[in-house]
Coordinates of N, CA, C and O in Angstrom, one line a residue:
M13 N 14.2 0.4 14.0 CA 14.3 1.8 12.9 C 13.9 2.6 13.3 O 12.7 2.5 14.2
E14 N 14.9 3.7 13.5 CA 14.7 5.2 14.2 C 14.2 6.3 12.9 O 14.6 5.7 11.6
T15 N 12.9 6.7 13.6 CA 12.1 7.2 12.8 C 11.9 8.9 12.9 O 12.1 9.1 14.3
N16 N 11.7 9.5 12.0 CA 11.2 11.3 12.5 C 10.2 11.2 12.0 O 9.6 11.9 10.8
I17 N 8.7 10.8 12.4 CA 7.3 10.8 11.8 C 7.4 12.2 12.1 O 7.2 12.8 13.1
H18 N 6.7 12.8 10.7 CA 5.9 13.9 10.9 C 4.4 14.2 10.3 O 4.4 13.0 9.0
Y19 N 4.2 14.7 10.4 CA 2.3 15.0 9.4 C 1.9 15.5 8.8 O 2.1 17.4 9.1
V20 N 1.5 15.1 7.7 CA 0.9 16.7 6.8 C -0.5 16.6 6.4 O -0.9 15.5 6.6
F21 N -1.4 17.7 6.6 CA -2.4 17.7 6.3 C -2.9 18.6 5.4 O -2.5 19.3 5.2
G22 N -4.0 17.7 4.6 CA -4.5 18.7 3.3 C -6.1 18.1 3.3 O -6.3 17.7 3.7
K23 N -6.0 18.3 2.0 CA -7.2 18.1 1.3 C -7.0 17.2 0.0 O -6.3 16.6 0.2
E24 N -8.2 17.6 -1.1 CA -7.8 16.7 -2.1 C -6.3 16.7 -3.1 O -6.2 16.1 -3.9
D25 N -5.9 17.5 -2.6 CA -4.5 18.1 -2.9 C -3.3 17.2 -2.9 O -2.1 17.0 -3.6
L26 N -3.5 16.4 -2.0 CA -2.2 15.3 -1.7 C -2.7 14.0 -1.8 O -2.2 13.1 -1.6
L27 N -4.1 13.4 -2.7 CA -4.4 12.4 -3.2 C -3.3 11.6 -4.0 O -3.1 10.4 -3.7
D28 N -2.7 12.7 -4.6 CA -1.5 11.5 -5.4 C -0.6 11.5 -4.6 O 0.1 10.2 -5.2
C29 N -0.4 11.6 -3.5 CA 0.8 11.5 -2.5 C 0.1 10.1 -1.9 O 0.8 9.3 -1.5
V30 N -0.7 9.7 -1.7 CA -1.5 8.6 -1.7 C -1.2 7.0 -2.3 O -1.6 5.7 -1.9
K31 N -1.4 7.3 -3.8 CA -1.3 6.5 -4.4 C -0.7 5.0 -3.9 O -1.1 4.0 -4.0
P32 N 0.9 5.3 -4.0 CA 1.4 4.2 -4.0 C 1.0 3.1 -2.9 O 1.1 2.1 -2.6
L33 N 0.7 4.1 -1.3 CA 0.6 3.1 -0.3 C -1.3 2.4 -0.5 O -1.7 1.3 -0.3
W34 N -1.7 3.5 -1.6 CA -3.6 2.7 -1.6 C -3.5 1.7 -2.7 O -3.6 0.6 -2.5
Q35 N -2.4 1.4 -3.7 CA -2.0 0.6 -4.4 C -1.3 -0.5 -3.4 O -2.4 -2.1 -3.9
E36 N -0.7 -0.8 -2.5 CA -0.3 -1.8 -1.3 C -1.7 -2.0 -0.7 O -2.0 -3.4 -0.6
L37 N -2.3 -1.1 0.0 CA -3.6 -1.6 0.6 C -4.6 -2.2 -0.7 O -5.4 -3.3 0.0
N38 N -4.7 -2.1 -2.0 CA -5.6 -2.8 -2.8 C -5.1 -4.0 -2.6 O -6.0 -5.0 -2.8
K39 N -3.7 -4.1 -3.3 CA -3.0 -5.6 -3.1 C -3.5 -6.4 -1.6 O -3.9 -7.9 -2.0
L40 N -3.4 -5.9 -0.5 CA -3.4 -6.5 0.7 C -5.3 -6.7 1.0 O -5.7 -8.2 0.6
H41 N -6.1 -6.0 0.0 CA -7.5 -6.5 0.1 C -8.0 -7.4 -1.0 O -8.3 -8.5 -1.1
L42 N -7.2 -7.8 -2.0 CA -6.9 -8.7 -3.1 C -6.5 -10.2 -3.1 O -7.4 -11.0 -2.9
D43 N -5.8 -9.7 -2.0 CA -5.0 -11.1 -1.5 C -6.2 -11.8 -0.3 O -5.8 -13.2 -0.3
Q44 N -6.9 -10.9 0.4 CA -7.4 -11.3 1.8 C -8.6 -11.5 1.3 O -9.9 -12.4 2.1
S45 N -9.8 -11.0 0.2 CA -10.7 -11.1 -0.3 C -11.2 -12.3 -0.2 O -10.9 -12.9 -1.0
P46 N -12.6 -13.0 0.3 CA -12.9 -14.1 -0.1 C -13.7 -14.4 -1.6 O -13.8 -15.3 -1.7
C47 N -14.3 -13.6 -1.7 CA -15.0 -13.9 -3.2 C -14.8 -12.4 -4.4 O -15.6 -12.7 -5.4
F48 N -14.1 -11.3 -3.4 CA -13.8 -10.1 -4.8 C -12.7 -10.4 -5.2 O -12.4 -8.6 -5.3
K49 N -12.1 -10.6 -5.5 CA -10.9 -10.9 -5.9 C -10.8 -10.2 -7.5 O -10.5 -9.2 -7.6
D50 N -11.9 -10.1 -7.9 CA -12.1 -9.5 -9.5 C -12.5 -8.3 -9.3 O -11.8 -7.4 -9.9
F51 N -12.7 -7.8 -7.9 CA -13.5 -6.4 -7.9 C -11.8 -5.8 -7.6 O -11.3 -4.8 -8.8
Y52 N -10.9 -6.2 -6.7 CA -9.9 -5.8 -6.2 C -8.9 -5.9 -7.3 O -8.1 -4.7 -7.5
A53 N -8.8 -6.7 -8.5 CA -7.8 -6.8 -9.2 C -7.7 -5.7 -10.5 O -6.9 -5.5 -11.1
S54 N -9.4 -5.5 -10.5 CA -9.7 -4.2 -11.8 C -9.5 -3.1 -11.0 O -9.9 -2.0 -11.3
N55 N -9.7 -2.8 -9.8 CA -9.8 -1.5 -9.0 C -9.0 -0.9 -9.2 O -7.9 -1.2 -9.0
T56 N -8.6 0.5 -9.4 CA -7.6 1.7 -9.6 C -7.8 2.5 -9.0 O -8.8 2.6 -8.1
F57 N -6.4 3.0 -8.9 CA -6.7 4.0 -8.0 C -7.3 5.4 -8.5 O -7.6 6.2 -7.9
E58 N -7.1 5.5 -10.0 CA -7.6 6.7 -10.9 C -9.1 6.6 -10.0 O -9.7 7.9 -10.3
T59 N -10.2 5.4 -10.5 CA -11.4 5.3 -10.0 C -12.0 5.6 -8.4 O -12.3 6.4 -8.2
T60 N -10.7 5.0 -7.7 CA -10.6 5.8 -5.8 C -11.0 6.9 -6.0 O -11.8 7.8 -5.6
K61 N -9.9 7.9 -6.5 CA -10.0 9.3 -6.8 C -10.8 10.3 -7.6 O -11.3 11.0 -6.3
A62 N -11.5 9.4 -8.4 CA -12.4 10.2 -8.7 C -13.9 10.4 -8.0 O -14.3 11.4 -7.2
A63 N -13.7 8.9 -7.1 CA -14.7 8.6 -6.4 C -14.7 9.8 -5.2 O -15.5 10.3 -4.5
L64 N -13.2 9.8 -4.8 CA -12.5 10.6 -3.6 C -13.3 12.5 -3.6 O -13.3 13.1 -2.9
L65 N -12.9 12.5 -5.3 CA -13.4 13.9 -5.9 C -14.5 14.6 -5.8 O -14.7 15.4 -5.6
S66 N -15.3 13.3 -6.2 CA -16.9 13.8 -5.9 C -17.1 13.6 -4.4 O -18.1 14.7 -4.5
T67 N -16.4 13.1 -3.8 CA -17.0 13.4 -2.6 C -16.7 14.9 -1.6 O -17.0 15.2 -1.2
A68 N -15.4 15.0 -2.5 CA -15.2 16.3 -1.7 C -16.0 17.4 -2.6 O -16.4 18.7 -1.5
R69 N -16.6 17.4 -3.7 CA -17.3 18.0 -4.3 C -18.7 18.6 -3.0 O -19.6 19.3 -3.4
K70 N -19.1 17.4 -2.8 CA -20.4 17.2 -2.0 C -20.8 17.2 -0.7 O -21.4 17.8 0.1
G71 N -18.9 17.5 -0.3 CA -19.0 17.8 1.3 C -17.7 17.8 1.5 O -17.6 19.2 1.1
Q72 N -16.7 17.4 2.4 CA -15.9 17.7 3.0 C -14.6 16.7 3.2 O -15.1 15.6 3.2
L73 N -13.5 16.6 2.4 CA -12.0 15.6 2.4 C -11.2 16.1 3.6 O -10.7 17.3 3.0
S74 N -10.3 15.4 4.2 CA -9.3 15.6 4.7 C -8.5 14.6 4.9 O -9.0 13.3 4.6
I75 N -7.0 14.7 4.1 CA -6.1 13.9 4.1 C -4.7 14.4 4.9 O -4.9 15.2 4.8
I76 N -4.5 13.0 5.5 CA -3.6 13.0 6.7 C -2.1 12.4 6.0 O -2.6 11.2 5.9
L77 N -1.2 13.0 6.0 CA -0.1 11.9 6.1 C 0.6 11.8 6.9 O 1.4 12.8 7.2
A78 N 1.5 10.6 6.9 CA 2.7 10.3 8.0 C 3.7 10.0 7.0 O 3.8 9.5 6.2
C79 N 4.9 11.0 7.7 CA 6.0 11.0 6.2 C 7.1 10.5 7.7 O 7.1 11.1 8.3
D80 N 7.8 10.4 6.9 CA 9.3 9.8 7.5 C 10.3 10.3 6.5 O 10.5 9.9 5.2
A81 N 10.9 11.6 7.2 CA 11.9 12.5 5.9 C 11.0 13.0 4.6 O 9.7 13.2 4.9
A82 N 11.2 12.6 3.1 CA 10.1 13.4 2.3 C 9.5 11.9 1.8 O 8.6 11.4 0.9
T83 N 8.9 10.7 2.6 CA 8.5 9.6 1.8 C 7.6 9.3 2.8 O 7.3 9.4 4.1
V84 N 6.1 9.3 2.1 CA 4.8 9.0 2.7 C 4.8 7.6 3.4 O 5.0 6.8 2.6
V85 N 4.9 7.1 4.4 CA 4.3 6.4 5.0 C 3.1 5.4 5.6 O 2.9 4.2 6.0
G86 N 2.2 6.4 5.5 CA 1.0 6.2 6.4 C -0.1 7.5 6.0 O 0.6 8.5 5.7
Y87 N -1.3 7.3 5.5 CA -2.0 8.0 5.0 C -3.7 8.0 5.8 O -3.8 6.3 6.1
C88 N -4.4 8.7 6.2 CA -5.8 8.1 6.4 C -6.7 9.4 5.4 O -6.2 10.7 5.4
I89 N -7.4 9.1 5.2 CA -8.5 10.0 4.1 C -10.2 9.7 5.0 O -10.3 8.7 5.2
A90 N -10.4 10.9 5.5 CA -11.8 11.4 6.0 C -12.6 11.6 5.1 O -12.1 12.9 4.8
S91 N -14.0 12.0 5.0 CA -14.4 12.9 4.3 C -15.9 12.4 5.6 O -16.4 12.5 6.3
I92 N -16.9 13.9 5.1 CA -18.1 14.5 5.5 C -19.3 14.8 4.5 O -18.9 15.7 3.4
V93 N -20.4 14.1 4.1 CA -21.1 13.9 3.2 C -22.2 13.9 4.2 O -22.7 13.1 4.8
G94 N -22.8 15.1 4.0 CA -24.7 15.5 5.0 C -24.4 15.1 6.3 O -23.3 15.9 6.7
N95 N -24.9 14.3 7.1 CA -24.3 14.4 8.2 C -23.6 12.8 9.0 O -23.6 12.9 9.8
T96 N -22.8 12.4 7.8 CA -22.6 11.1 8.2 C -20.9 11.9 7.5 O -20.4 11.9 6.7
G97 N -20.2 11.3 8.7 CA -18.5 11.6 8.8 C -17.6 10.1 8.3 O -18.7 9.4 9.0
E98 N -16.7 9.8 7.9 CA -16.3 8.7 7.4 C -15.1 8.4 7.4 O -14.1 9.5 6.9
I99 N -14.3 7.3 8.0 CA -12.7 7.4 7.7 C -12.9 6.7 6.4 O -13.3 5.1 6.3
D100 N -12.2 6.9 5.5 CA -12.6 6.3 3.8 C -11.7 5.4 3.9 O -11.8 4.1 3.1
S101 N -10.2 5.5 4.2 CA -9.1 4.8 3.6 C -7.7 5.3 5.5 O -7.9 6.0 5.0
I102 N -7.6 4.5 5.3 CA -6.0 4.5 6.4 C -5.7 3.1 6.1 O -5.8 1.9 5.9
F103 N -4.2 3.6 6.3 CA -2.9 2.9 5.7 C -1.7 2.9 6.3 O -1.3 4.1 5.8
V104 N -0.7 2.0 6.9 CA 0.6 2.3 6.9 C 1.5 1.2 6.2 O 0.9 -0.2 6.6
S105 N 2.2 2.0 6.1 CA 3.4 0.7 5.2 C 3.7 -0.6 6.1 O 4.3 0.0 7.4
S106 N 4.0 -1.3 5.4 CA 4.4 -3.0 6.6 C 5.3 -2.6 7.5 O 6.1 -3.0 8.5
G107 N 6.6 -1.9 6.9 CA 7.6 -1.7 7.4 C 7.6 -0.6 8.5 O 8.8 -0.2 9.3
Y108 N 6.4 0.4 9.0 CA 6.1 1.3 9.6 C 5.3 1.1 10.8 O 4.3 1.8 11.4
R109 N 4.6 -0.3 10.7 CA 3.7 -0.8 11.7 C 3.9 -1.2 13.1 O 5.3 -1.4 13.2
K110 N 3.3 -1.2 13.8 CA 3.5 -1.7 15.3 C 4.0 -0.3 16.0 O 5.0 -0.4 17.0
M111 N 4.5 0.8 15.4 CA 5.2 2.2 15.7 C 4.0 2.9 16.6 O 4.0 4.3 16.5
G112 N 2.6 3.0 16.2 CA 1.2 3.8 16.7 C 1.5 5.0 15.6 O 0.6 6.2 15.6
I113 N 1.8 4.7 14.4 CA 1.5 5.8 13.6 C 0.0 5.9 13.0 O -0.8 6.7 12.8
A114 N -0.5 4.2 12.9 CA -2.0 4.1 12.6 C -3.0 5.1 13.5 O -3.4 5.9 13.0
G115 N -2.9 4.6 14.7 CA -3.4 5.4 16.2 C -3.3 7.2 15.8 O -4.1 7.5 15.6
H116 N -2.2 7.6 15.4 CA -1.9 8.8 15.5 C -3.0 9.5 14.1 O -3.6 10.8 14.3
L117 N -2.9 8.6 13.2 CA -3.9 9.1 12.4 C -4.9 9.2 12.7 O -5.9 10.1 12.2
M118 N -5.2 7.9 12.9 CA -7.1 7.9 13.4 C -7.2 9.2 14.5 O -8.3 9.6 14.3
D119 N -6.1 9.3 15.3 CA -6.7 10.5 16.4 C -6.5 11.9 15.3 O -7.7 12.8 16.0
K120 N -5.9 11.8 14.4 CA -6.0 13.3 14.1 C -7.4 14.0 13.1 O -7.8 14.5 13.2
A121 N -7.7 12.3 12.1 CA -8.7 12.2 11.8 C -9.6 12.5 12.3 O -10.5 13.1 12.0
L122 N -10.0 11.5 13.5 CA -11.3 11.8 14.0 C -11.3 13.2 14.9 O -12.8 13.5 14.9
S123 N -10.4 13.9 15.2 CA -10.1 15.5 15.8 C -11.1 16.3 14.9 O -12.0 17.2 14.9
W124 N -10.8 16.1 13.8 CA -11.0 16.7 12.2 C -12.5 16.6 12.1 O -12.9 17.4 11.6
L125 N -13.5 14.9 12.1 CA -14.3 14.8 11.7 C -15.0 15.5 13.0 O -16.4 16.1 12.7
K126 N -15.0 15.4 14.2 CA -15.2 15.8 15.7 C -15.7 17.2 15.1 O -16.5 17.7 15.9
E127 N -14.4 17.9 15.1 CA -14.6 19.7 15.1 C -16.0 19.6 13.9 O -16.6 20.7 14.0
R128 N -16.7 18.8 13.1 CA -17.4 19.3 12.2 C -18.6 18.8 12.8 O -19.6 19.1 11.8
K129 N -18.8 18.0 13.6 CA -19.8 17.2 14.4 C -21.1 16.7 13.5 O -21.6 17.3 13.7
P130 N -20.4 15.7 12.8 CA -21.4 15.0 12.1 C -22.1 14.0 12.8 O -21.7 13.8 14.2
K131 N -23.5 13.7 12.3 CA -24.3 12.8 13.1 C -24.5 11.5 13.5 O -24.1 11.2 14.8
N132 N -23.7 11.2 12.1 CA -23.1 10.0 12.6 C -21.2 9.8 12.1 O -20.8 10.7 11.1
M133 N -20.9 8.7 12.6 CA -19.1 8.6 12.3 C -19.4 7.1 11.4 O -19.7 6.1 12.5
V134 N -18.9 7.0 10.7 CA -18.6 5.0 10.3 C -17.4 4.7 9.5 O -16.5 5.6 8.8
V135 N -17.0 4.0 9.4 CA -16.0 3.0 8.8 C -16.3 1.9 7.8 O -17.2 1.0 8.9
K136 N -16.0 1.5 6.6 CA -15.9 0.7 6.3 C -14.7 -0.5 6.4 O -14.0 -0.2 5.7
V137 N -15.1 -2.1 6.8 CA -13.9 -3.1 6.3 C -14.7 -3.6 5.2 O -15.6 -4.4 5.5
S138 N -13.0 -4.0 4.4 CA -13.6 -4.9 3.3 C -13.6 -6.5 4.0 O -12.9 -6.5 4.9
A139 N -14.8 -7.1 3.2 CA -14.5 -8.9 3.9 C -13.2 -8.8 3.8 O -12.2 -9.3 2.7
G140 N -12.7 -10.3 4.6 CA -11.7 -10.7 4.7 C -10.3 -9.9 5.4 O -9.4 -10.4 5.9
N141 N -10.6 -8.8 5.8 CA -10.1 -7.9 6.8 C -10.8 -7.4 8.2 O -10.4 -6.6 8.6
E142 N -11.2 -8.9 9.0 CA -12.3 -8.5 9.9 C -11.2 -8.4 11.2 O -11.0 -7.9 12.5
K143 N -9.9 -8.6 11.0 CA -8.7 -8.3 11.7 C -8.6 -6.9 12.6 O -7.5 -6.9 13.4
V144 N -9.1 -6.2 11.8 CA -8.6 -4.8 12.3 C -10.2 -4.0 12.8 O -9.9 -3.0 13.3
F145 N -10.7 -5.1 12.9 CA -12.0 -4.8 14.3 C -11.5 -4.0 15.7 O -12.2 -3.2 16.3
G146 N -10.5 -4.8 16.2 CA -10.3 -4.8 17.3 C -9.7 -3.2 17.5 O -9.8 -2.4 18.4
F147 N -9.0 -2.5 16.4 CA -7.9 -1.5 15.9 C -9.4 0.0 16.0 O -9.2 0.7 17.1
Y148 N -10.4 -0.5 15.6 CA -11.3 0.6 15.5 C -12.3 0.1 16.5 O -12.7 1.5 17.0
A149 N -12.3 -0.7 17.3 CA -12.8 -0.5 18.7 C -12.4 0.4 19.6 O -12.9 1.2 20.6
R150 N -11.1 0.3 19.7 CA -10.5 1.5 20.4 C -10.7 2.5 20.3 O -10.7 3.5 21.0
Y151 N -11.5 3.3 19.0 CA -11.7 4.2 19.0 C -13.7 4.8 18.6 O -14.3 5.6 18.3
G152 N -14.1 3.5 19.0 CA -15.3 3.0 19.1 C -16.3 2.6 18.1 O -17.2 3.1 18.1
F153 N -15.7 2.0 17.2 CA -16.2 1.8 15.9 C -16.5 0.0 16.2 O -15.7 -0.6 16.6
Y154 N -17.9 -0.6 16.2 CA -18.0 -1.7 16.3 C -18.9 -2.3 15.0 O -19.4 -1.3 14.3
P155 N -18.9 -3.6 14.6 CA -19.7 -3.7 13.5 C -21.3 -3.6 13.8 O -21.8 -4.0 14.7
C156 N -21.6 -3.0 13.0 CA -23.6 -2.7 13.1 C -24.1 -3.5 12.2 O -25.4 -4.5 12.6
L157 N -23.7 -3.5 11.1 CA -24.4 -3.8 9.7 C -23.5 -4.7 8.9 O -22.4 -4.1 8.9
T158 N -24.0 -5.8 8.2 CA -23.3 -6.4 7.0 C -24.1 -6.3 6.3 O -25.3 -7.0 5.7
E159 N -23.2 -6.0 4.8 CA -23.9 -5.5 3.6 C -23.6 -6.6 2.8 O -22.2 -7.2 2.7
L160 N -23.9 -7.3 2.3 CA -24.0 -8.6 1.2 C -23.9 -7.8 -0.3 O -25.2 -7.4 -0.5
Q161 N -22.8 -8.7 -1.0 CA -22.8 -8.0 -3.0 C -22.8 -9.3 -3.0 O -22.7 -10.0 -3.1
M162 N -24.0 -8.8 -4.3 CA -24.1 -9.9 -5.5 C -23.2 -10.4 -6.5 O -22.6 -9.1 -6.8
L163 N -22.3 -11.4 -6.3 CA -21.1 -11.4 -7.7 C -21.6 -11.1 -9.1 O -22.9 -11.7 -9.3
P164 N -21.3 -10.2 -9.6 CA -21.2 -9.9 -10.9 C -21.4 -11.4 -11.7 O -22.6 -11.3 -12.7
D165 N -20.9 -12.2 -11.5 CA -21.0 -13.7 -12.5 C -22.4 -14.1 -12.2 O -22.9 -15.6 -12.3
S166 N -22.9 -13.9 -10.7 CA -24.5 -14.3 -10.3 C -25.6 -13.9 -10.7 O -26.5 -14.4 -10.2
Y167 N -25.3 -12.9 -11.4 CA -26.3 -12.0 -12.1 C -28.1 -12.7 -12.3 O -28.6 -12.7 -12.3
N168 N -27.4 -13.5 -13.4 CA -28.1 -14.5 -14.6 C -28.4 -16.1 -13.9 O -29.7 -16.4 -14.2
N169 N -27.6 -16.2 -12.3 CA -28.0 -17.5 -11.9 C -27.7 -17.5 -10.6 O -26.3 -18.1 -10.0
P170 N -28.6 -16.8 -9.7 CA -27.8 -16.5 -8.2 C -28.1 -17.6 -7.5 O -27.5 -17.6 -6.5
R171 N -28.8 -18.7 -8.1 CA -28.7 -19.8 -7.2 C -27.7 -21.2 -7.6 O -27.6 -21.8 -6.8
R172 N -27.3 -20.6 -8.1 CA -26.1 -21.2 -8.3 C -24.9 -21.5 -7.4 O -24.6 -20.1 -6.7
K173 N -24.2 -22.4 -6.9 CA -23.1 -22.3 -6.4 C -22.0 -21.6 -6.7 O -21.4 -22.3 -7.4
R174 N -21.2 -21.3 -5.7 CA -19.9 -20.8 -5.7 C -19.1 -21.1 -5.1 O -19.3 -21.9 -3.8
R175 N -17.9 -21.1 -5.6 CA -16.7 -21.7 -4.9 C -16.6 -21.0 -3.8 O -17.0 -19.6 -3.7
A176 N -16.1 -20.8 -2.5 CA -15.6 -20.8 -1.5 C -14.3 -19.9 -1.7 O -13.3 -20.6 -1.9

């Protein structure tokens, strides 16, 4: 496939441009999640957008779009709140993978973050999507902690066995 990828830089004004790809990413997480399918099934772009706008009000937000002509084929959202920089979300459409687009998005997002000198930089990976660890390791991100969350249907009976 011949492409002419160009990159567009912006802030929260570009959030709506990522919606179709964010929905594709959310579906991927839904399909891969071992325990939190209900979360991803009810997760909406509007909720995520509101959270990112809140992040922007508390700190700084950067959005980088990868475009093939007028079509957005990838994006990366990065933020800084306090002393922590974060790669909040990155995704490339399936037809455009293995072309170096995700790497370019990461390079550009990390440059933006490093210019602002946060003390820490993090990326969070959804359970079930551990295959991306190798990609992030190329940029110096390694698993540090594993956060376990109680499933909502376990609140009243935490010792109950759950289907795997």
